[in-house]
PDB file of C-alpha atoms in Angstrom:
ATOM      1  CA  VAL A   1     187.599  97.626  50.691  1.00 66.00           C
ATOM      2  CA  GLN A   2     189.861  95.019  52.224  1.00 92.00           C
ATOM      3  CA  LEU A   3     187.442  93.178  54.536  1.00 96.00           C
ATOM      4  CA  GLN A   4     183.805  92.667  53.644  1.00 95.00           C
ATOM      5  CA  ALA A   5     181.494  90.889  56.066  1.00 95.00           C
ATOM      6  CA  SER A   6     178.192  89.347  55.046  1.00 96.00           C
ATOM      7  CA  GLY A   7     175.636  86.808  56.197  1.00 96.00           C
ATOM      8  CA  GLY A   8     173.864  88.637  58.974  1.00 95.00           C
ATOM      9  CA  GLY A   9     170.126  88.499  59.339  1.00 97.00           C
ATOM     10  CA  LEU A  10     167.208  87.504  61.515  1.00 97.00           C
ATOM     11  CA  VAL A  11     167.084  84.067  63.126  1.00 97.00           C
ATOM     12  CA  GLN A  12     165.050  82.465  65.863  1.00 98.00           C
ATOM     13  CA  ALA A  13     166.584  81.559  69.187  1.00 98.00           C
ATOM     14  CA  GLY A  14     168.218  78.167  69.009  1.00 98.00           C
ATOM     15  CA  GLY A  15     168.913  78.548  65.326  1.00 98.00           C
ATOM     16  CA  SER A  16     172.134  78.902  63.390  1.00 98.00           C
ATOM     17  CA  LEU A  17     173.650  81.539  61.174  1.00 98.00           C
ATOM     18  CA  SER A  18     176.900  81.692  59.279  1.00 98.00           C
ATOM     19  CA  LEU A  19     178.852  84.878  58.716  1.00 98.00           C
ATOM     20  CA  ALA A  20     181.461  85.290  56.001  1.00 98.00           C
ATOM     21  CA  CYS A  21     184.222  87.818  55.568  1.00 98.00           C
ATOM     22  CA  ALA A  22     185.965  88.299  52.237  1.00 97.00           C
ATOM     23  CA  ALA A  23     189.522  89.560  52.488  1.00 97.00           C
ATOM     24  CA  SER A  24     191.287  91.323  49.679  1.00 94.00           C
ATOM     25  CA  GLY A  25     194.173  93.603  48.889  1.00 92.00           C
ATOM     26  CA  ILE A  26     197.128  93.139  51.180  1.00 91.00           C
ATOM     27  CA  ILE A  27     195.156  91.094  53.677  1.00 93.00           C
ATOM     28  CA  THR A  28     195.442  87.347  53.518  1.00 93.00           C
ATOM     29  CA  VAL A  29     193.501  85.326  56.075  1.00 94.00           C
ATOM     30  CA  ARG A  30     196.450  82.974  56.443  1.00 94.00           C
ATOM     31  CA  GLY A  31     198.957  85.742  57.031  1.00 93.00           C
ATOM     32  CA  TYR A  32     197.040  87.671  59.664  1.00 95.00           C
ATOM     33  CA  SER A  33     195.419  86.719  62.907  1.00 95.00           C
ATOM     34  CA  MET A  34     191.755  87.059  62.061  1.00 96.00           C
ATOM     35  CA  ALA A  35     188.944  87.782  64.461  1.00 97.00           C
ATOM     36  CA  TRP A  36     185.269  88.445  64.841  1.00 98.00           C
ATOM     37  CA  PHE A  37     184.005  91.130  67.153  1.00 97.00           C
ATOM     38  CA  ARG A  38     180.509  92.266  67.997  1.00 97.00           C
ATOM     39  CA  GLN A  39     179.010  95.444  69.276  1.00 97.00           C
ATOM     40  CA  PHE A  40     175.807  95.884  71.224  1.00 95.00           C
ATOM     41  CA  PRO A  41     173.966  99.219  71.104  1.00 92.00           C
ATOM     42  CA  GLY A  42     175.669 101.711  73.354  1.00 94.00           C
ATOM     43  CA  LYS A  43     178.475  99.306  74.250  1.00 95.00           C
ATOM     44  CA  GLU A  44     182.120  98.903  73.375  1.00 94.00           C
ATOM     45  CA  ARG A  45     183.031  96.493  70.597  1.00 95.00           C
ATOM     46  CA  GLU A  46     183.923  93.128  72.120  1.00 95.00           C
ATOM     47  CA  TRP A  47     185.978  90.255  70.867  1.00 95.00           C
ATOM     48  CA  VAL A  48     184.105  87.033  70.022  1.00 97.00           C
ATOM     49  CA  ALA A  49     186.565  84.644  68.390  1.00 97.00           C
ATOM     50  CA  CYS A  50     189.927  84.629  66.683  1.00 97.00           C
ATOM     51  CA  ILE A  51     192.149  82.347  64.678  1.00 96.00           C
ATOM     52  CA  ASN A  52     195.901  82.668  64.656  1.00 94.00           C
ATOM     53  CA  ASN A  53     197.831  83.174  61.456  1.00 91.00           C
ATOM     54  CA  GLN A  54     199.077  80.107  59.657  1.00 87.00           C
ATOM     55  CA  GLY A  55     202.656  80.664  60.736  1.00 87.00           C
ATOM     56  CA  ALA A  56     201.674  80.705  64.386  1.00 86.00           C
ATOM     57  CA  GLY A  57     199.807  77.441  64.122  1.00 87.00           C
ATOM     58  CA  GLY A  58     196.283  78.577  63.356  1.00 88.00           C
ATOM     59  CA  ALA A  59     194.913  77.988  66.852  1.00 93.00           C
ATOM     60  CA  THR A  60     191.432  79.284  67.617  1.00 96.00           C
ATOM     61  CA  LEU A  61     190.196  81.045  70.693  1.00 96.00           C
ATOM     62  CA  TYR A  62     186.704  81.990  71.829  1.00 96.00           C
ATOM     63  CA  ALA A  63     185.113  84.308  74.320  1.00 96.00           C
ATOM     64  CA  ASP A  64     183.481  82.428  77.189  1.00 96.00           C
ATOM     65  CA  SER A  65     180.060  83.659  76.111  1.00 96.00           C
ATOM     66  CA  VAL A  66     180.254  81.835  72.768  1.00 97.00           C
ATOM     67  CA  GLU A  67     182.542  78.894  73.548  1.00 97.00           C
ATOM     68  CA  GLY A  68     180.966  75.675  72.285  1.00 97.00           C
ATOM     69  CA  ARG A  69     178.378  77.499  70.181  1.00 98.00           C
ATOM     70  CA  PHE A  70     180.434  79.481  67.670  1.00 98.00           C
ATOM     71  CA  THR A  71     183.111  78.192  65.320  1.00 98.00           C
ATOM     72  CA  ILE A  72     185.634  80.383  63.518  1.00 98.00           C
ATOM     73  CA  SER A  73     187.334  79.074  60.414  1.00 97.00           C
ATOM     74  CA  ARG A  74     189.060  80.270  57.292  1.00 96.00           C
ATOM     75  CA  ASP A  75     189.550  79.199  53.711  1.00 96.00           C
ATOM     76  CA  ASN A  76     193.046  80.173  52.665  1.00 95.00           C
ATOM     77  CA  ALA A  77     192.467  79.450  48.990  1.00 96.00           C
ATOM     78  CA  MET A  78     189.381  81.661  48.853  1.00 97.00           C
ATOM     79  CA  ASN A  79     190.822  84.204  51.293  1.00 97.00           C
ATOM     80  CA  MET A  80     187.674  83.980  53.395  1.00 97.00           C
ATOM     81  CA  LEU A  81     186.956  84.018  57.101  1.00 98.00           C
ATOM     82  CA  TYR A  82     183.819  82.444  58.563  1.00 98.00           C
ATOM     83  CA  LEU A  83     181.890  82.381  61.794  1.00 98.00           C
ATOM     84  CA  LEU A  84     179.361  79.612  62.265  1.00 98.00           C
ATOM     85  CA  MET A  85     176.982  80.520  65.054  1.00 98.00           C
ATOM     86  CA  SER A  86     174.777  77.838  66.560  1.00 98.00           C
ATOM     87  CA  SER A  87     172.353  77.671  69.465  1.00 98.00           C
ATOM     88  CA  LEU A  88     171.863  81.390  69.075  1.00 98.00           C
ATOM     89  CA  LYS A  89     170.399  83.398  71.919  1.00 98.00           C
ATOM     90  CA  PRO A  90     168.651  86.780  71.865  1.00 97.00           C
ATOM     91  CA  GLU A  91     171.667  88.189  73.721  1.00 97.00           C
ATOM     92  CA  ASP A  92     173.815  87.354  70.690  1.00 98.00           C
ATOM     93  CA  SER A  93     171.994  90.074  68.761  1.00 97.00           C
ATOM     94  CA  ALA A  94     174.588  92.637  67.742  1.00 98.00           C
ATOM     95  CA  VAL A  95     176.506  94.066  64.834  1.00 98.00           C
ATOM     96  CA  TYR A  96     179.302  91.664  63.968  1.00 98.00           C
ATOM     97  CA  TYR A  97     182.652  92.777  62.522  1.00 97.00           C
ATOM     98  CA  CYS A  98     185.553  90.879  61.044  1.00 97.00           C
ATOM     99  CA  ALA A  99     189.045  92.157  61.640  1.00 97.00           C
ATOM    100  CA  ALA A 100     192.664  91.382  60.841  1.00 96.00           C
ATOM    101  CA  GLY A 101     195.573  91.956  63.160  1.00 94.00           C
ATOM    102  CA  SER A 102     198.654  90.535  64.753  1.00 88.00           C
ATOM    103  CA  VAL A 103     197.345  88.901  67.892  1.00 84.00           C
ATOM    104  CA  CYS A 104     195.037  86.006  68.648  1.00 89.00           C
ATOM    105  CA  GLY A 105     195.271  85.287  72.307  1.00 82.00           C
ATOM    106  CA  GLY A 106     194.749  86.774  75.694  1.00 77.00           C
ATOM    107  CA  LEU A 107     195.607  90.256  74.449  1.00 80.00           C
ATOM    108  CA  THR A 108     193.227  90.222  71.501  1.00 83.00           C
ATOM    109  CA  GLY A 109     191.168  93.349  71.468  1.00 85.00           C
ATOM    110  CA  VAL A 110     190.120  96.322  69.402  1.00 87.00           C
ATOM    111  CA  SER A 111     193.541  97.923  69.765  1.00 87.00           C
ATOM    112  CA  THR A 112     195.377  94.874  68.409  1.00 87.00           C
ATOM    113  CA  MET A 113     193.482  94.775  65.120  1.00 92.00           C
ATOM    114  CA  ASP A 114     194.796  96.657  62.104  1.00 94.00           C
ATOM    115  CA  TYR A 115     191.954  96.316  59.629  1.00 95.00           C
ATOM    116  CA  TRP A 116     188.202  96.229  60.016  1.00 96.00           C
ATOM    117  CA  GLY A 117     185.314  95.359  57.810  1.00 95.00           C
ATOM    118  CA  LYS A 118     181.937  97.013  57.944  1.00 94.00           C
ATOM    119  CA  GLY A 119     179.587  95.298  60.337  1.00 94.00           C
ATOM    120  CA  THR A 120     176.734  92.962  59.598  1.00 97.00           C
ATOM    121  CA  GLN A 121     173.646  92.902  61.807  1.00 97.00           C
ATOM    122  CA  VAL A 122     172.608  89.705  63.544  1.00 98.00           C
ATOM    123  CA  THR A 123     169.230  89.658  65.250  1.00 98.00           C
ATOM    124  CA  VAL A 124     168.047  86.683  67.278  1.00 98.00           C
ATOM    125  CA  SER A 125     164.370  86.635  68.125  1.00 97.00           C
ATOM    126  CA  SER A 126     163.038  84.918  71.227  1.00 94.00           C
TER     127      SER A 126
END
């Protein structure tokens, strides 16, 4: 297992939840562009947020639907990726995945990620 996501659960609308992703093996969160995706039932997996690798400056980027509410970050020393989700809405309910790849930018998508963790369920009640 090279990416292990955790932290999902049930939260009320307006609340906050923090997801964590432990990287291991050949994956270092500083060496890869790291991202969070989510998948709604019956839908394609969609990109939520990404952070560029350290060498590319470490810039972050967010989907419009979560901009201003979600924050992606990483801890290089611990080799961890995080997603802090605030002001959660019922429509944020999904399975969330962490991923490592080569792109954090306009082309970020499922096809640009090389490694995936198992998902963690986030449920936001109204």
